[in-house]
Coordinates of C-alpha atoms in Angstrom, one line a residue:
M833 CA -0.3 0.5 0.2
K834 CA 1.2 3.6 -0.4
H835 CA 1.9 6.6 1.5
P836 CA 2.3 9.9 1.5
F837 CA 5.7 10.2 1.6
V838 CA 6.7 8.0 -1.0
W839 CA 8.2 10.7 -2.6
L840 CA 10.6 10.7 -0.1
A841 CA 13.6 8.7 0.7
A842 CA 13.3 5.8 2.7
G843 CA 16.0 7.2 4.2
R844 CA 15.6 10.9 5.1
R845 CA 12.6 10.0 6.6
G846 CA 13.4 10.2 9.9
S847 CA 15.6 13.6 9.6
V848 CA 12.6 14.6 8.6
L849 CA 10.3 13.8 10.9
A850 CA 12.9 15.1 13.8
S851 CA 13.3 18.2 11.9
L852 CA 9.3 18.7 11.4
V853 CA 9.0 17.0 15.6
F854 CA 11.0 20.4 15.7
V855 CA 8.9 23.2 14.5
C856 CA 5.8 21.7 16.0
V857 CA 7.2 21.6 18.9
V858 CA 8.4 25.6 18.6
L859 CA 4.9 26.4 17.2
M860 CA 3.2 24.4 19.9
I861 CA 5.1 26.4 22.5
A862 CA 4.8 29.9 20.4
L863 CA 0.9 29.2 20.7
S864 CA 1.0 28.0 24.4
V865 CA 2.8 31.3 25.2
I866 CA -0.2 33.1 23.6
G867 CA -3.2 31.1 24.4
N868 CA -1.6 31.2 28.0
G869 CA -4.0 33.7 29.6
L870 CA -7.2 32.0 28.0
T871 CA -7.4 29.8 30.0
M872 CA -9.1 31.0 32.3
K873 CA -12.4 30.7 34.4
A874 CA -14.8 33.4 33.9
Q875 CA -18.4 33.9 36.3
G876 CA -18.4 30.3 36.5
V877 CA -17.5 29.3 32.7
A878 CA -13.5 27.9 31.5
C879 CA -12.6 29.5 28.9
G880 CA -10.0 27.5 27.1
V881 CA -9.3 27.5 23.8
Y882 CA -11.2 23.9 24.2
N883 CA -14.3 25.8 24.6
I884 CA -14.5 28.0 22.1
E885 CA -13.0 24.8 19.5
L886 CA -15.9 23.4 21.7
P887 CA -18.7 24.9 22.1
W888 CA -21.1 23.6 20.7
S889 CA -24.1 26.0 21.3
P890 CA -24.4 29.7 20.8
E891 CA -24.5 30.5 23.9
R892 CA -22.0 28.3 24.9
A893 CA -19.9 30.3 22.4
A894 CA -21.4 34.1 23.4
S895 CA -20.5 32.7 27.6
V896 CA -16.8 32.1 26.1
V897 CA -16.3 35.2 24.2
A898 CA -17.6 37.8 26.2
A899 CA -15.3 36.4 29.4
W900 CA -12.1 36.7 26.6
R901 CA -13.7 40.1 25.6
D902 CA -13.9 42.0 29.5
G903 CA -11.1 40.3 30.1
K904 CA -9.1 41.7 27.5
Q905 CA -8.5 38.8 25.6
L906 CA -10.1 39.1 22.4
G907 CA -6.6 40.0 20.8
A908 CA -4.9 36.8 22.4
A909 CA -7.7 34.9 20.8
I910 CA -7.8 36.0 17.3
E911 CA -3.5 36.0 17.2
Q912 CA -3.7 32.4 18.8
T913 CA -5.9 31.3 15.9
R914 CA -4.2 33.1 13.1
L915 CA -0.9 31.0 13.9
D916 CA -2.6 28.3 14.3
F917 CA -3.1 28.5 10.5
L918 CA 0.7 27.4 10.2
F919 CA 1.2 25.1 12.7
L920 CA -1.8 23.2 11.2
M921 CA 0.2 23.3 7.8
I922 CA 2.9 21.1 9.7
Y923 CA 1.0 18.7 12.7
P924 CA -0.8 16.9 10.7
A925 CA 2.4 16.2 7.4
T926 CA 4.0 14.9 11.6
L927 CA 1.6 13.3 12.4
S928 CA 1.3 11.1 8.8
L929 CA 5.2 11.0 8.5
A930 CA 5.6 9.3 12.0
C931 CA 2.7 7.1 10.9
V932 CA 4.9 6.0 8.5
V933 CA 8.0 5.7 9.7
S934 CA 6.0 3.5 13.1
S935 CA 4.3 1.3 9.8
G936 CA 7.7 0.7 8.1
R937 CA 8.9 -1.1 11.5
C938 CA 5.8 -3.2 11.7
F939 CA 4.2 -5.8 9.4
G940 CA 0.7 -6.8 8.5
T941 CA -2.0 -5.4 9.8
I942 CA -0.2 -3.1 12.4
A943 CA 1.6 -1.8 9.7
T944 CA -1.4 -1.3 7.2
V945 CA -3.5 0.3 10.0
G946 CA 0.2 3.3 9.8
I947 CA -0.4 4.0 6.7
V948 CA -3.8 4.2 6.4
L949 CA -3.5 6.4 9.1
S950 CA -1.0 8.2 7.5
W951 CA -4.0 9.4 4.9
A952 CA -6.5 9.7 6.9
V953 CA -4.2 12.2 10.0
L954 CA -3.5 14.5 6.4
L955 CA -7.9 15.5 6.7
C956 CA -7.3 17.7 9.4
T957 CA -5.7 20.4 8.1
P958 CA -9.0 21.1 6.1
L959 CA -10.4 20.4 9.1
D960 CA -8.9 23.1 11.2
F961 CA -8.2 25.2 8.5
I962 CA -12.8 25.5 8.4
E963 CA -12.3 25.5 12.5
N964 CA -10.0 28.1 12.7
I965 CA -12.4 30.4 9.5
L966 CA -15.4 29.7 12.1
I967 CA -13.6 30.8 15.7
L968 CA -12.8 33.9 14.1
K969 CA -15.6 34.4 12.9
M970 CA -17.4 33.2 16.7
L971 CA -14.7 35.9 17.5
G972 CA -16.2 38.7 15.1
G973 CA -19.4 38.2 17.1
D974 CA -20.8 35.8 14.6
I975 CA -21.9 33.1 17.0
Q976 CA -25.4 32.3 16.1
A977 CA -26.2 28.5 15.0
P978 CA -25.1 26.9 13.3
V979 CA -21.9 28.1 13.5
P980 CA -20.7 26.8 17.4
Q981 CA -22.3 23.3 15.6
L982 CA -20.4 23.2 13.2
T983 CA -16.7 24.1 14.2
S984 CA -17.5 21.8 18.2
S985 CA -18.5 18.9 14.3
V986 CA -14.9 19.7 12.3
A987 CA -12.7 20.2 15.7
L988 CA -14.1 16.8 17.0
A989 CA -13.5 15.4 13.4
K990 CA -9.7 16.4 13.7
L991 CA -9.3 15.6 17.2
F992 CA -10.2 12.1 16.5
L993 CA -8.0 11.4 13.3
G994 CA -5.3 13.0 15.4
G995 CA -6.0 11.3 18.5
S996 CA -6.1 8.0 16.5
A997 CA -2.7 8.8 14.7
V998 CA -1.2 9.6 18.6
V999 CA -2.7 6.3 19.5
Y1000 CA -1.3 4.3 17.0
L1001 CA 2.2 6.2 17.1
V1002 CA 2.0 5.4 20.6
F1003 CA 0.8 1.2 20.3
A1004 CA 3.5 0.6 17.5
N1005 CA 6.1 2.0 19.7
I1006 CA 4.9 -0.5 22.1
L1007 CA 4.6 -3.6 19.7
K1008 CA 7.5 -2.8 18.9
K1009 CA 9.4 -3.2 21.4
R1010 CA 8.2 -6.4 22.8
H1011 CA 9.7 -7.7 19.1
R1012 CA 13.1 -7.2 19.8

């Protein structure tokens, strides 16, 4: 079965993966620094980044946006969402290549699952892009249905795909260590 990185020589995949992981970590740190002030509790409402990614209702989204506006954190939320447009170009490729590398160290069904996930996790890019556009709409005041519900749906799909890849990587690497 072909994977998304057939064009990249097998001997170079490890170094490219290491570079992608480095860039991911740098971007995650930057996102964390910007988002540090966004994690707050206002009027009994948790207002972290996940709360705007998964609001599920206009009321919930409105309470998060209002808390950030009142706490003068709305600008930071917009800045973090804009930086996430760069991150969404890197982390799916990183997870995809990691699945390819791990699948190359496995066999049978485990290897096939890795290849399938290497393709599937790339869907995080358009899903995260749509999510960011919808978050920016909510941060700009467009909180009416179906914006929060759509945001939550695409965020959940993205988290499922990314989480599946991470679970695979942990599982495949545990199996690899057992078979040494």
